[in-house]
Amino acid sequence: AQSVSQHNHHVILSEAASLELGCNYSYGGTVNLFWYVQYPGQHLQLLLKYFSGDPLVKGIKGFEAEFIKSKFSFNLRKPSVQWSDTAEYFCAVNGKGGSNYKLTFGKGTLLTVNP
Amino acid sequence: GAGVSQSPSNKVTEKGKDVELRCDPISGHTALYWYRQSLGQGLEFLIYFQGNSAPDKSGLPSDRFSAERTGGSVSTLTIQRTQQEDSAVYLCASSLEGAVGYNEQFFGPGTRLTVL
């Protein structure tokens, strides 16, 4: 069974600090990888995704993530966070074969950015 | 255009009562999904619809849970004889297609269910 592990439950940063949120997955095959974000009071929305090709993917609002296949990781990064980045971040995976519609999510990381 | 909508946004019920949660997907999206987010947990897959059929119900936690989709559009998730452990946010998502290739899943705002 596939699973996703997010290492940090709650991260607190000051504005302009650099961000890295960890995500590791377990899956017996090739995968698609995603980061979703949920801003306070808003819907869950897609931040970025990796299907194939360049393992460094860029998303909205200056976020990027790097897929390291050997480490089964897909960490999310941002060089300089803003107060408006305060949100909950979810890493998710689905397999390319079989039940490839089913997203498996991590438990989420709450990011608080202090002004 | 309009996104995925869900109703009600909040539902408080007493243990043992039945509840119905509704999802209106984005127009033209053939695939629809239900997820559940419990306190401190990630999103948990419940069921997937392609059109009106549900090829995967594997995530439904018990036979008290059922879902249907009519006209390839609106879906209803029904929980019978609710229990306190059913308290969670129930999220609906839709996408252009499901198992054929991958298309981004767009999520609704969720229904927060509280069982007293």
Short mmCIF file of C-alpha atoms in Angstrom, two decimals:
data_model
loop_
_atom_site.label_atom_id
_atom_site.label_comp_id
_atom_site.label_asym_id
_atom_site.label_seq_id
_atom_site.Cartn_x
_atom_site.Cartn_y
_atom_site.Cartn_z
CA ALA A 1 0.00 0.00 0.00
CA GLN A 2 1.20 3.46 -0.75
CA SER A 3 1.90 5.94 2.02
CA VAL A 4 3.20 9.47 2.44
CA SER A 5 5.14 10.79 5.39
CA GLN A 6 5.54 14.47 6.19
CA HIS A 7 8.20 15.02 8.78
CA ASN A 8 7.08 18.26 10.33
CA HIS A 9 3.71 18.77 11.93
CA HIS A 10 4.12 22.51 12.56
CA VAL A 11 6.80 24.85 11.27
CA ILE A 12 7.15 28.41 12.50
CA LEU A 13 9.30 30.87 10.56
CA SER A 14 9.88 34.58 10.33
CA GLU A 15 9.34 36.42 7.08
CA ALA A 16 12.26 36.12 4.63
CA ALA A 17 13.42 32.84 6.14
CA SER A 18 13.99 29.90 3.82
CA LEU A 19 11.58 26.99 3.88
CA GLU A 20 11.98 23.29 3.30
CA LEU A 21 9.17 20.86 4.09
CA GLY A 22 10.00 17.20 3.96
CA CYS A 23 7.95 14.54 2.18
CA ASN A 24 8.78 10.87 1.74
CA TYR A 25 6.59 8.32 0.05
CA SER A 26 6.33 4.58 -0.16
CA TYR A 27 5.01 3.02 -3.34
CA GLY A 28 5.92 -0.06 -5.36
CA GLY A 29 6.05 1.58 -8.76
CA THR A 30 6.39 4.85 -10.61
CA VAL A 31 4.50 7.77 -9.18
CA ASN A 32 3.08 11.19 -9.73
CA LEU A 33 3.80 13.61 -6.88
CA PHE A 34 1.95 16.67 -5.69
CA TRP A 35 1.97 19.43 -3.15
CA TYR A 36 -1.36 20.93 -2.19
CA VAL A 37 -1.89 24.00 -0.03
CA GLN A 38 -4.83 25.07 2.08
CA TYR A 39 -4.84 28.72 3.09
CA PRO A 40 -6.96 29.65 6.11
CA GLY A 41 -10.64 29.46 5.20
CA GLN A 42 -9.96 28.41 1.62
CA HIS A 43 -10.17 25.30 -0.53
CA LEU A 44 -7.36 22.85 -0.96
CA GLN A 45 -5.50 23.86 -4.11
CA LEU A 46 -2.66 22.46 -6.17
CA LEU A 47 0.71 24.11 -5.58
CA LEU A 48 2.82 22.03 -7.93
CA LYS A 49 3.10 18.57 -9.43
CA TYR A 50 5.66 16.16 -10.85
CA PHE A 51 4.77 13.63 -13.52
CA SER A 52 8.06 13.05 -15.37
CA GLY A 53 11.09 14.83 -16.78
CA ASP A 54 13.05 17.46 -14.88
CA PRO A 55 12.94 16.42 -11.22
CA LEU A 56 12.98 20.05 -10.12
CA VAL A 57 9.51 21.45 -10.55
CA LYS A 58 8.35 24.99 -10.04
CA GLY A 59 4.93 25.92 -8.82
CA ILE A 60 2.95 28.99 -8.00
CA LYS A 61 4.07 31.74 -5.63
CA GLY A 62 7.78 30.94 -5.87
CA PHE A 63 7.54 27.39 -4.53
CA GLU A 64 9.57 24.54 -5.97
CA ALA A 65 10.04 20.87 -5.19
CA GLU A 66 12.68 18.33 -6.07
CA PHE A 67 11.94 14.69 -6.76
CA ILE A 68 14.82 12.47 -5.59
CA LYS A 69 13.91 8.98 -6.71
CA SER A 70 16.69 7.25 -4.77
CA LYS A 71 15.43 8.79 -1.55
CA PHE A 72 11.70 8.50 -2.33
CA SER A 73 11.46 12.17 -1.47
CA PHE A 74 9.69 15.22 -2.82
CA ASN A 75 10.61 18.11 -0.56
CA LEU A 76 9.01 21.50 -0.95
CA ARG A 77 11.18 24.63 -0.86
CA LYS A 78 10.89 28.37 -0.98
CA PRO A 79 13.91 30.68 -0.61
CA SER A 80 12.08 33.46 1.22
CA VAL A 81 8.70 33.03 2.84
CA GLN A 82 6.06 35.70 3.30
CA TRP A 83 3.37 36.11 5.92
CA SER A 84 0.83 35.19 3.22
CA ASP A 85 2.41 31.72 2.96
CA THR A 86 0.85 30.82 6.29
CA ALA A 87 -1.17 27.72 5.44
CA GLU A 88 -1.31 23.96 5.71
CA TYR A 89 0.72 22.05 3.13
CA PHE A 90 -0.04 18.50 2.02
CA CYS A 91 2.17 16.18 0.03
CA ALA A 92 0.35 13.58 -2.08
CA VAL A 93 1.17 10.70 -4.39
CA ASN A 94 -0.60 8.52 -6.88
CA GLY A 95 0.66 5.61 -8.88
CA LYS A 96 0.98 5.70 -12.64
CA GLY A 97 -0.64 2.30 -13.09
CA GLY A 98 -3.66 0.57 -11.66
CA SER A 99 -5.68 2.83 -9.40
CA ASN A 100 -3.93 5.96 -10.59
CA TYR A 101 -6.88 8.20 -9.77
CA LYS A 102 -6.46 7.74 -6.01
CA LEU A 103 -4.41 10.36 -4.22
CA THR A 104 -2.70 9.34 -0.99
CA PHE A 105 -1.96 12.32 1.23
CA GLY A 106 0.41 12.95 4.05
CA LYS A 107 -0.92 14.32 7.33
CA GLY A 108 0.04 17.84 6.43
CA THR A 109 2.44 20.47 7.75
CA LEU A 110 1.10 23.66 9.24
CA LEU A 111 3.32 26.60 8.33
CA THR A 112 3.08 29.76 10.39
CA VAL A 113 5.02 32.75 9.13
CA ASN A 114 5.42 35.58 11.60
CA PRO A 115 5.70 39.11 10.21
CA GLY B 1 -16.21 29.23 -13.97
CA ALA B 2 -17.77 27.75 -10.86
CA GLY B 3 -15.71 25.41 -8.79
CA VAL B 4 -16.73 22.34 -6.82
CA SER B 5 -19.45 23.16 -4.35
CA GLN B 6 -20.55 21.23 -1.29
CA SER B 7 -23.47 21.50 1.05
CA PRO B 8 -24.03 21.94 3.86
CA SER B 9 -20.83 23.66 4.91
CA ASN B 10 -21.40 22.57 8.49
CA LYS B 11 -23.56 19.81 9.91
CA VAL B 12 -24.11 19.00 13.55
CA THR B 13 -26.02 15.84 14.27
CA GLU B 14 -26.76 13.50 17.11
CA LYS B 15 -25.26 10.07 17.36
CA GLY B 16 -27.43 7.51 15.58
CA LYS B 17 -28.95 9.92 13.07
CA ASP B 18 -28.45 9.67 9.31
CA VAL B 19 -26.81 12.49 7.32
CA GLU B 20 -26.52 13.32 3.65
CA LEU B 21 -23.69 15.36 2.22
CA ARG B 22 -23.91 16.81 -1.27
CA CYS B 23 -21.30 17.58 -3.89
CA ASP B 24 -21.70 19.50 -7.14
CA PRO B 25 -18.64 18.93 -9.33
CA ILE B 26 -17.28 21.25 -11.95
CA SER B 27 -19.40 21.04 -15.08
CA GLY B 28 -17.97 18.57 -17.57
CA HIS B 29 -15.86 16.70 -15.04
CA THR B 30 -16.57 12.99 -15.37
CA ALA B 31 -14.58 11.86 -12.34
CA LEU B 32 -15.63 12.59 -8.77
CA TYR B 33 -13.96 11.70 -5.50
CA TRP B 34 -14.81 11.80 -1.82
CA TYR B 35 -12.14 12.19 0.84
CA ARG B 36 -12.32 12.54 4.61
CA GLN B 37 -10.05 14.65 6.79
CA SER B 38 -10.12 13.80 10.45
CA LEU B 39 -8.43 15.87 13.14
CA GLY B 40 -4.66 15.50 12.88
CA GLN B 41 -4.93 13.19 9.89
CA GLY B 42 -4.28 13.68 6.22
CA LEU B 43 -6.96 13.28 3.65
CA GLU B 44 -8.27 9.75 3.44
CA PHE B 45 -9.71 8.47 0.16
CA LEU B 46 -13.27 7.19 0.42
CA ILE B 47 -14.72 6.56 -3.04
CA TYR B 48 -14.21 7.33 -6.72
CA PHE B 49 -16.86 7.77 -9.39
CA GLN B 50 -16.35 7.65 -13.12
CA GLY B 51 -19.62 8.87 -14.54
CA ASN B 52 -22.36 7.32 -12.44
CA SER B 53 -20.49 4.18 -11.55
CA ALA B 54 -18.16 3.71 -8.62
CA PRO B 55 -15.33 1.39 -9.64
CA ASP B 56 -13.58 1.93 -6.33
CA LYS B 57 -15.41 2.01 -3.01
CA SER B 58 -12.49 0.60 -1.11
CA GLY B 59 -12.06 3.59 1.16
CA LEU B 60 -15.54 3.57 2.66
CA PRO B 61 -14.86 2.80 6.34
CA SER B 62 -17.98 0.74 7.03
CA ASP B 63 -21.28 -0.34 5.52
CA ARG B 64 -22.89 2.66 7.19
CA PHE B 65 -21.30 4.76 4.46
CA SER B 66 -22.70 4.85 0.94
CA ALA B 67 -22.54 7.21 -2.00
CA GLU B 68 -24.29 7.67 -5.26
CA ARG B 69 -23.97 9.88 -8.27
CA THR B 70 -26.78 10.68 -10.65
CA GLY B 71 -26.74 12.11 -14.16
CA GLY B 72 -22.96 12.05 -14.11
CA SER B 73 -23.05 15.15 -11.96
CA VAL B 74 -24.24 15.60 -8.38
CA SER B 75 -23.09 13.12 -5.78
CA THR B 76 -24.47 12.37 -2.32
CA LEU B 77 -22.53 10.75 0.48
CA THR B 78 -24.81 9.19 3.09
CA ILE B 79 -23.77 8.15 6.56
CA GLN B 80 -26.29 6.06 8.44
CA ARG B 81 -26.47 5.76 12.21
CA THR B 82 -23.68 8.28 12.69
CA GLN B 83 -21.03 7.69 15.34
CA GLN B 84 -18.76 10.20 17.04
CA GLU B 85 -15.77 8.87 15.13
CA ASP B 86 -17.48 9.98 11.92
CA SER B 87 -16.81 13.60 12.92
CA ALA B 88 -14.52 15.01 10.23
CA VAL B 89 -14.36 17.30 7.23
CA TYR B 90 -15.68 15.54 4.14
CA LEU B 91 -14.10 16.82 0.95
CA CYS B 92 -15.29 16.29 -2.59
CA ALA B 93 -13.10 16.68 -5.65
CA SER B 94 -13.65 16.38 -9.38
CA SER B 95 -11.46 16.05 -12.44
CA LEU B 96 -11.89 15.85 -16.18
CA GLU B 97 -11.18 12.15 -16.19
CA GLY B 98 -10.12 9.58 -13.66
CA ALA B 99 -8.14 6.52 -14.45
CA VAL B 100 -7.41 7.45 -18.06
CA GLY B 101 -4.27 9.47 -17.68
CA TYR B 102 -4.18 11.91 -14.83
CA ASN B 103 -6.06 15.14 -14.53
CA GLU B 104 -5.84 17.59 -11.69
CA GLN B 105 -8.35 17.07 -8.92
CA PHE B 106 -10.15 20.26 -7.91
CA PHE B 107 -11.43 20.28 -4.36
CA GLY B 108 -14.55 21.75 -2.84
CA PRO B 109 -14.69 23.65 0.46
CA GLY B 110 -15.76 20.59 2.41
CA THR B 111 -18.55 19.77 4.85
CA ARG B 112 -17.60 19.81 8.50
CA LEU B 113 -19.57 17.06 10.23
CA THR B 114 -19.84 17.02 14.00
CA VAL B 115 -21.54 14.08 15.68
CA LEU B 116 -22.53 14.78 19.27
#
